[in-house]
mmCIF file with all atom_site columns, C-alpha atoms in Angstrom:
data_model
loop_
_atom_site.group_PDB
_atom_site.id
_atom_site.type_symbol
_atom_site.label_atom_id
_atom_site.label_alt_id
_atom_site.label_comp_id
_atom_site.label_asym_id
_atom_site.label_entity_id
_atom_site.label_seq_id
_atom_site.pdbx_PDB_ins_code
_atom_site.Cartn_x
_atom_site.Cartn_y
_atom_site.Cartn_z
_atom_site.occupancy
_atom_site.B_iso_or_equiv
_atom_site.pdbx_formal_charge
_atom_site.auth_seq_id
_atom_site.auth_comp_id
_atom_site.auth_asym_id
_atom_site.auth_atom_id
_atom_site.pdbx_PDB_model_num
ATOM 1   C CA . UNK A 1 1   ? 25.051 62.644 -36.362 1.00 0.00 ? 1   UNK A CA 1
ATOM 2   C CA . UNK A 1 2   ? 24.470 60.999 -39.884 1.00 0.00 ? 2   UNK A CA 1
ATOM 3   C CA . UNK A 1 3   ? 21.354 58.449 -39.982 1.00 0.00 ? 3   UNK A CA 1
ATOM 4   C CA . UNK A 1 4   ? 21.978 57.543 -44.094 1.00 0.00 ? 4   UNK A CA 1
ATOM 5   C CA . UNK A 1 5   ? 25.758 56.561 -43.661 1.00 0.00 ? 5   UNK A CA 1
ATOM 6   C CA . UNK A 1 6   ? 27.486 53.873 -45.906 1.00 0.00 ? 6   UNK A CA 1
ATOM 7   C CA . UNK A 1 7   ? 28.070 51.272 -42.737 1.00 0.00 ? 7   UNK A CA 1
ATOM 8   C CA . UNK A 1 8   ? 23.386 51.689 -41.702 1.00 0.00 ? 8   UNK A CA 1
ATOM 9   C CA . UNK A 1 9   ? 23.204 50.110 -45.888 1.00 0.00 ? 9   UNK A CA 1
ATOM 10  C CA . UNK A 1 10  ? 26.102 47.746 -45.333 1.00 0.00 ? 10  UNK A CA 1
ATOM 11  C CA . UNK A 1 11  ? 24.446 46.408 -42.388 1.00 0.00 ? 11  UNK A CA 1
ATOM 12  C CA . UNK A 1 12  ? 21.093 46.735 -44.534 1.00 0.00 ? 12  UNK A CA 1
ATOM 13  C CA . UNK A 1 13  ? 21.754 44.903 -47.180 1.00 0.00 ? 13  UNK A CA 1
ATOM 14  C CA . UNK A 1 14  ? 22.707 41.398 -44.581 1.00 0.00 ? 14  UNK A CA 1
ATOM 15  C CA . UNK A 1 15  ? 25.734 40.797 -46.962 1.00 0.00 ? 15  UNK A CA 1
ATOM 16  C CA . UNK A 1 16  ? 29.005 39.507 -45.833 1.00 0.00 ? 16  UNK A CA 1
ATOM 17  C CA . UNK A 1 17  ? 31.041 42.722 -44.923 1.00 0.00 ? 17  UNK A CA 1
ATOM 18  C CA . UNK A 1 18  ? 35.132 43.080 -42.634 1.00 0.00 ? 18  UNK A CA 1
ATOM 19  C CA . UNK A 1 19  ? 36.907 45.352 -40.943 1.00 0.00 ? 19  UNK A CA 1
ATOM 20  C CA . UNK A 1 20  ? 40.317 45.316 -40.575 1.00 0.00 ? 20  UNK A CA 1
ATOM 21  C CA . UNK A 1 21  ? 41.590 47.226 -36.905 1.00 0.00 ? 21  UNK A CA 1
ATOM 22  C CA . UNK A 1 22  ? 44.111 49.753 -36.668 1.00 0.00 ? 22  UNK A CA 1
ATOM 23  C CA . UNK A 1 23  ? 45.830 50.073 -32.703 1.00 0.00 ? 23  UNK A CA 1
ATOM 24  C CA . UNK A 1 24  ? 47.456 53.390 -33.007 1.00 0.00 ? 24  UNK A CA 1
ATOM 25  C CA . UNK A 1 25  ? 49.700 51.534 -29.870 1.00 0.00 ? 25  UNK A CA 1
ATOM 26  C CA . UNK A 1 26  ? 51.046 49.012 -32.598 1.00 0.00 ? 26  UNK A CA 1
ATOM 27  C CA . UNK A 1 27  ? 50.667 51.452 -36.005 1.00 0.00 ? 27  UNK A CA 1
ATOM 28  C CA . UNK A 1 28  ? 54.009 52.084 -37.999 1.00 0.00 ? 28  UNK A CA 1
ATOM 29  C CA . UNK A 1 29  ? 53.545 55.948 -39.347 1.00 0.00 ? 29  UNK A CA 1
ATOM 30  C CA . UNK A 1 30  ? 57.354 55.203 -41.432 1.00 0.00 ? 30  UNK A CA 1
ATOM 31  C CA . UNK A 1 31  ? 54.774 52.680 -43.495 1.00 0.00 ? 31  UNK A CA 1
ATOM 32  C CA . UNK A 1 32  ? 51.979 54.269 -43.982 1.00 0.00 ? 32  UNK A CA 1
ATOM 33  C CA . UNK A 1 33  ? 51.612 55.169 -47.449 1.00 0.00 ? 33  UNK A CA 1
ATOM 34  C CA . UNK A 1 34  ? 52.015 51.579 -48.250 1.00 0.00 ? 34  UNK A CA 1
ATOM 35  C CA . UNK A 1 35  ? 49.798 50.631 -45.920 1.00 0.00 ? 35  UNK A CA 1
ATOM 36  C CA . UNK A 1 36  ? 47.023 52.920 -47.687 1.00 0.00 ? 36  UNK A CA 1
ATOM 37  C CA . UNK A 1 37  ? 47.810 51.034 -50.434 1.00 0.00 ? 37  UNK A CA 1
ATOM 38  C CA . UNK A 1 38  ? 47.252 47.926 -48.685 1.00 0.00 ? 38  UNK A CA 1
ATOM 39  C CA . UNK A 1 39  ? 44.161 49.511 -47.421 1.00 0.00 ? 39  UNK A CA 1
ATOM 40  C CA . UNK A 1 40  ? 42.435 50.253 -51.264 1.00 0.00 ? 40  UNK A CA 1
ATOM 41  C CA . UNK A 1 41  ? 44.114 47.098 -52.680 1.00 0.00 ? 41  UNK A CA 1
ATOM 42  C CA . UNK A 1 42  ? 42.300 44.747 -50.004 1.00 0.00 ? 42  UNK A CA 1
ATOM 43  C CA . UNK A 1 43  ? 38.677 46.031 -50.379 1.00 0.00 ? 43  UNK A CA 1
ATOM 44  C CA . UNK A 1 44  ? 37.745 45.829 -47.043 1.00 0.00 ? 44  UNK A CA 1
ATOM 45  C CA . UNK A 1 45  ? 34.115 47.957 -45.967 1.00 0.00 ? 45  UNK A CA 1
ATOM 46  C CA . UNK A 1 46  ? 34.844 49.575 -43.329 1.00 0.00 ? 46  UNK A CA 1
ATOM 47  C CA . UNK A 1 47  ? 38.286 50.759 -41.196 1.00 0.00 ? 47  UNK A CA 1
ATOM 48  C CA . UNK A 1 48  ? 38.464 50.639 -37.409 1.00 0.00 ? 48  UNK A CA 1
ATOM 49  C CA . UNK A 1 49  ? 41.084 52.324 -35.658 1.00 0.00 ? 49  UNK A CA 1
ATOM 50  C CA . UNK A 1 50  ? 41.400 52.385 -31.556 1.00 0.00 ? 50  UNK A CA 1
ATOM 51  C CA . UNK A 1 51  ? 43.208 50.184 -28.595 1.00 0.00 ? 51  UNK A CA 1
ATOM 52  C CA . UNK A 1 52  ? 42.985 49.298 -25.494 1.00 0.00 ? 52  UNK A CA 1
ATOM 53  C CA . UNK A 1 53  ? 45.821 52.025 -23.853 1.00 0.00 ? 53  UNK A CA 1
ATOM 54  C CA . UNK A 1 54  ? 45.681 54.569 -26.789 1.00 0.00 ? 54  UNK A CA 1
ATOM 55  C CA . UNK A 1 55  ? 46.543 58.854 -26.189 1.00 0.00 ? 55  UNK A CA 1
ATOM 56  C CA . UNK A 1 56  ? 44.390 60.934 -28.044 1.00 0.00 ? 56  UNK A CA 1
ATOM 57  C CA . UNK A 1 57  ? 46.874 62.420 -30.036 1.00 0.00 ? 57  UNK A CA 1
ATOM 58  C CA . UNK A 1 58  ? 48.152 59.266 -31.579 1.00 0.00 ? 58  UNK A CA 1
ATOM 59  C CA . UNK A 1 59  ? 44.460 57.868 -33.054 1.00 0.00 ? 59  UNK A CA 1
ATOM 60  C CA . UNK A 1 60  ? 43.957 61.674 -33.968 1.00 0.00 ? 60  UNK A CA 1
ATOM 61  C CA . UNK A 1 61  ? 47.281 61.022 -35.516 1.00 0.00 ? 61  UNK A CA 1
ATOM 62  C CA . UNK A 1 62  ? 46.227 58.250 -37.266 1.00 0.00 ? 62  UNK A CA 1
ATOM 63  C CA . UNK A 1 63  ? 42.750 59.089 -38.354 1.00 0.00 ? 63  UNK A CA 1
ATOM 64  C CA . UNK A 1 64  ? 44.219 62.368 -40.197 1.00 0.00 ? 64  UNK A CA 1
ATOM 65  C CA . UNK A 1 65  ? 46.961 59.677 -42.183 1.00 0.00 ? 65  UNK A CA 1
ATOM 66  C CA . UNK A 1 66  ? 43.911 58.075 -43.495 1.00 0.00 ? 66  UNK A CA 1
ATOM 67  C CA . UNK A 1 67  ? 40.969 60.404 -43.895 1.00 0.00 ? 67  UNK A CA 1
ATOM 68  C CA . UNK A 1 68  ? 40.736 61.396 -47.125 1.00 0.00 ? 68  UNK A CA 1
ATOM 69  C CA . UNK A 1 69  ? 42.984 59.091 -48.461 1.00 0.00 ? 69  UNK A CA 1
ATOM 70  C CA . UNK A 1 70  ? 40.363 56.125 -48.720 1.00 0.00 ? 70  UNK A CA 1
ATOM 71  C CA . UNK A 1 71  ? 36.473 55.901 -50.002 1.00 0.00 ? 71  UNK A CA 1
ATOM 72  C CA . UNK A 1 72  ? 35.928 53.076 -46.297 1.00 0.00 ? 72  UNK A CA 1
ATOM 73  C CA . UNK A 1 73  ? 34.156 54.838 -43.188 1.00 0.00 ? 73  UNK A CA 1
ATOM 74  C CA . UNK A 1 74  ? 36.545 55.193 -40.060 1.00 0.00 ? 74  UNK A CA 1
ATOM 75  C CA . UNK A 1 75  ? 35.272 53.900 -37.485 1.00 0.00 ? 75  UNK A CA 1
ATOM 76  C CA . UNK A 1 76  ? 36.823 54.561 -33.601 1.00 0.00 ? 76  UNK A CA 1
ATOM 77  C CA . UNK A 1 77  ? 37.050 51.534 -31.614 1.00 0.00 ? 77  UNK A CA 1
ATOM 78  C CA . UNK A 1 78  ? 37.328 53.514 -28.609 1.00 0.00 ? 78  UNK A CA 1
ATOM 79  C CA . UNK A 1 79  ? 39.504 52.322 -25.585 1.00 0.00 ? 79  UNK A CA 1
ATOM 80  C CA . UNK A 1 80  ? 38.612 54.992 -23.218 1.00 0.00 ? 80  UNK A CA 1
ATOM 81  C CA . UNK A 1 81  ? 37.209 58.579 -23.814 1.00 0.00 ? 81  UNK A CA 1
ATOM 82  C CA . UNK A 1 82  ? 39.614 60.492 -24.617 1.00 0.00 ? 82  UNK A CA 1
ATOM 83  C CA . UNK A 1 83  ? 39.523 57.576 -28.032 1.00 0.00 ? 83  UNK A CA 1
ATOM 84  C CA . UNK A 1 84  ? 37.513 60.142 -30.345 1.00 0.00 ? 84  UNK A CA 1
ATOM 85  C CA . UNK A 1 85  ? 37.335 62.480 -33.410 1.00 0.00 ? 85  UNK A CA 1
ATOM 86  C CA . UNK A 1 86  ? 35.000 64.234 -35.174 1.00 0.00 ? 86  UNK A CA 1
ATOM 87  C CA . UNK A 1 87  ? 37.368 63.774 -38.199 1.00 0.00 ? 87  UNK A CA 1
ATOM 88  C CA . UNK A 1 88  ? 36.245 59.655 -38.187 1.00 0.00 ? 88  UNK A CA 1
ATOM 89  C CA . UNK A 1 89  ? 32.791 58.888 -40.249 1.00 0.00 ? 89  UNK A CA 1
ATOM 90  C CA . UNK A 1 90  ? 31.884 56.867 -36.469 1.00 0.00 ? 90  UNK A CA 1
ATOM 91  C CA . UNK A 1 91  ? 31.975 55.506 -33.215 1.00 0.00 ? 91  UNK A CA 1
ATOM 92  C CA . UNK A 1 92  ? 31.029 52.090 -31.950 1.00 0.00 ? 92  UNK A CA 1
ATOM 93  C CA . UNK A 1 93  ? 30.120 53.009 -28.339 1.00 0.00 ? 93  UNK A CA 1
ATOM 94  C CA . UNK A 1 94  ? 30.949 50.912 -26.622 1.00 0.00 ? 94  UNK A CA 1
ATOM 95  C CA . UNK A 1 95  ? 28.940 49.091 -22.988 1.00 0.00 ? 95  UNK A CA 1
ATOM 96  C CA . UNK A 1 96  ? 31.442 45.799 -21.554 1.00 0.00 ? 96  UNK A CA 1
ATOM 97  C CA . UNK A 1 97  ? 28.334 44.128 -20.807 1.00 0.00 ? 97  UNK A CA 1
ATOM 98  C CA . UNK A 1 98  ? 30.812 41.175 -19.437 1.00 0.00 ? 98  UNK A CA 1
ATOM 99  C CA . UNK A 1 99  ? 32.651 43.307 -16.612 1.00 0.00 ? 99  UNK A CA 1
ATOM 100 C CA . UNK A 1 100 ? 32.132 43.443 -12.874 1.00 0.00 ? 100 UNK A CA 1
ATOM 101 C CA . UNK A 1 101 ? 32.873 48.199 -13.833 1.00 0.00 ? 101 UNK A CA 1
ATOM 102 C CA . UNK A 1 102 ? 29.798 49.889 -14.806 1.00 0.00 ? 102 UNK A CA 1
ATOM 103 C CA . UNK A 1 103 ? 32.405 53.017 -15.766 1.00 0.00 ? 103 UNK A CA 1
ATOM 104 C CA . UNK A 1 104 ? 32.786 50.618 -18.197 1.00 0.00 ? 104 UNK A CA 1
ATOM 105 C CA . UNK A 1 105 ? 29.161 50.126 -19.052 1.00 0.00 ? 105 UNK A CA 1
ATOM 106 C CA . UNK A 1 106 ? 28.010 53.372 -18.546 1.00 0.00 ? 106 UNK A CA 1
ATOM 107 C CA . UNK A 1 107 ? 30.489 55.987 -16.932 1.00 0.00 ? 107 UNK A CA 1
ATOM 108 C CA . UNK A 1 108 ? 32.065 56.685 -20.131 1.00 0.00 ? 108 UNK A CA 1
ATOM 109 C CA . UNK A 1 109 ? 28.741 57.085 -21.890 1.00 0.00 ? 109 UNK A CA 1
ATOM 110 C CA . UNK A 1 110 ? 27.218 59.977 -19.551 1.00 0.00 ? 110 UNK A CA 1
ATOM 111 C CA . UNK A 1 111 ? 31.379 62.129 -19.389 1.00 0.00 ? 111 UNK A CA 1
ATOM 112 C CA . UNK A 1 112 ? 31.445 61.745 -23.303 1.00 0.00 ? 112 UNK A CA 1
ATOM 113 C CA . UNK A 1 113 ? 27.337 62.367 -24.670 1.00 0.00 ? 113 UNK A CA 1
ATOM 114 C CA . UNK A 1 114 ? 27.885 66.074 -24.729 1.00 0.00 ? 114 UNK A CA 1
ATOM 115 C CA . UNK A 1 115 ? 30.835 65.847 -26.530 1.00 0.00 ? 115 UNK A CA 1
ATOM 116 C CA . UNK A 1 116 ? 29.796 63.415 -28.869 1.00 0.00 ? 116 UNK A CA 1
ATOM 117 C CA . UNK A 1 117 ? 26.488 64.514 -29.519 1.00 0.00 ? 117 UNK A CA 1
ATOM 118 C CA . UNK A 1 118 ? 28.112 68.122 -30.931 1.00 0.00 ? 118 UNK A CA 1
ATOM 119 C CA . UNK A 1 119 ? 30.184 65.653 -33.506 1.00 0.00 ? 119 UNK A CA 1
ATOM 120 C CA . UNK A 1 120 ? 29.005 65.234 -37.055 1.00 0.00 ? 120 UNK A CA 1
ATOM 121 C CA . UNK A 1 121 ? 29.305 61.514 -36.471 1.00 0.00 ? 121 UNK A CA 1
ATOM 122 C CA . UNK A 1 122 ? 27.713 58.270 -36.642 1.00 0.00 ? 122 UNK A CA 1
ATOM 123 C CA . UNK A 1 123 ? 26.751 56.876 -33.466 1.00 0.00 ? 123 UNK A CA 1
ATOM 124 C CA . UNK A 1 124 ? 26.732 52.419 -32.970 1.00 0.00 ? 124 UNK A CA 1
ATOM 125 C CA . UNK A 1 125 ? 25.537 51.710 -29.451 1.00 0.00 ? 125 UNK A CA 1
ATOM 126 C CA . UNK A 1 126 ? 27.751 48.507 -29.326 1.00 0.00 ? 126 UNK A CA 1
ATOM 127 C CA . UNK A 1 127 ? 27.687 45.728 -26.823 1.00 0.00 ? 127 UNK A CA 1
ATOM 128 C CA . UNK A 1 128 ? 31.105 44.560 -25.966 1.00 0.00 ? 128 UNK A CA 1
ATOM 129 C CA . UNK A 1 129 ? 31.236 40.614 -24.620 1.00 0.00 ? 129 UNK A CA 1
ATOM 130 C CA . UNK A 1 130 ? 34.924 40.291 -23.090 1.00 0.00 ? 130 UNK A CA 1
ATOM 131 C CA . UNK A 1 131 ? 35.332 36.119 -23.517 1.00 0.00 ? 131 UNK A CA 1
ATOM 132 C CA . UNK A 1 132 ? 38.701 34.817 -21.960 1.00 0.00 ? 132 UNK A CA 1
ATOM 133 C CA . UNK A 1 133 ? 40.738 33.230 -24.669 1.00 0.00 ? 133 UNK A CA 1
ATOM 134 C CA . UNK A 1 134 ? 43.419 32.135 -22.635 1.00 0.00 ? 134 UNK A CA 1
ATOM 135 C CA . UNK A 1 135 ? 45.897 34.646 -22.596 1.00 0.00 ? 135 UNK A CA 1
ATOM 136 C CA . UNK A 1 136 ? 45.523 38.075 -20.235 1.00 0.00 ? 136 UNK A CA 1
ATOM 137 C CA . UNK A 1 137 ? 44.677 41.284 -22.151 1.00 0.00 ? 137 UNK A CA 1
ATOM 138 C CA . UNK A 1 138 ? 45.204 45.241 -22.288 1.00 0.00 ? 138 UNK A CA 1
ATOM 139 C CA . UNK A 1 139 ? 41.225 44.999 -22.430 1.00 0.00 ? 139 UNK A CA 1
ATOM 140 C CA . UNK A 1 140 ? 41.220 42.991 -18.804 1.00 0.00 ? 140 UNK A CA 1
ATOM 141 C CA . UNK A 1 141 ? 43.375 44.991 -17.485 1.00 0.00 ? 141 UNK A CA 1
ATOM 142 C CA . UNK A 1 142 ? 42.102 48.811 -18.960 1.00 0.00 ? 142 UNK A CA 1
ATOM 143 C CA . UNK A 1 143 ? 39.049 47.469 -17.666 1.00 0.00 ? 143 UNK A CA 1
ATOM 144 C CA . UNK A 1 144 ? 39.872 45.745 -14.602 1.00 0.00 ? 144 UNK A CA 1
ATOM 145 C CA . UNK A 1 145 ? 37.293 42.549 -15.148 1.00 0.00 ? 145 UNK A CA 1
ATOM 146 C CA . UNK A 1 146 ? 38.129 39.285 -15.564 1.00 0.00 ? 146 UNK A CA 1
ATOM 147 C CA . UNK A 1 147 ? 36.329 37.941 -19.132 1.00 0.00 ? 147 UNK A CA 1
ATOM 148 C CA . UNK A 1 148 ? 33.667 35.587 -19.238 1.00 0.00 ? 148 UNK A CA 1
ATOM 149 C CA . UNK A 1 149 ? 34.584 31.957 -19.448 1.00 0.00 ? 149 UNK A CA 1
ATOM 150 C CA . UNK A 1 150 ? 34.940 30.158 -23.108 1.00 0.00 ? 150 UNK A CA 1
ATOM 151 C CA . UNK A 1 151 ? 33.077 27.583 -21.989 1.00 0.00 ? 151 UNK A CA 1
ATOM 152 C CA . UNK A 1 152 ? 29.640 29.396 -21.115 1.00 0.00 ? 152 UNK A CA 1
ATOM 153 C CA . UNK A 1 153 ? 28.971 29.436 -25.064 1.00 0.00 ? 153 UNK A CA 1
ATOM 154 C CA . UNK A 1 154 ? 29.019 25.706 -25.813 1.00 0.00 ? 154 UNK A CA 1
#
């Protein structure tokens, strides 16, 4: 496990940072080289890769496209246990706190703990809150949970 990573240093610096999320289900593989140039030009801090219904081979393919071609950390934003890759720099280990489905609170963690602990990847414990934005989402569907009402935060 990487302990002194660029991500940890970035968080400790207390400066504003930005991440860009790529959903492999929606990624245009034919335009990958142009997209890499745009990522480099944009000077973002982190590249997140993940989605609610992504197959592992598609996730791996996107990680491989960017791995070694960009200097920013590649961070997995998994929608399920099979969306992990040791070729990434870090993994947001998501616990869905807003849901009622215990599988996405802790169940998936117990199924992947051994595999992930054997990877040379930074683990970032992450609380995930699904908040109602007025539209149905793949996240709510896949996790079989309703989002928290947005008026709970006024």
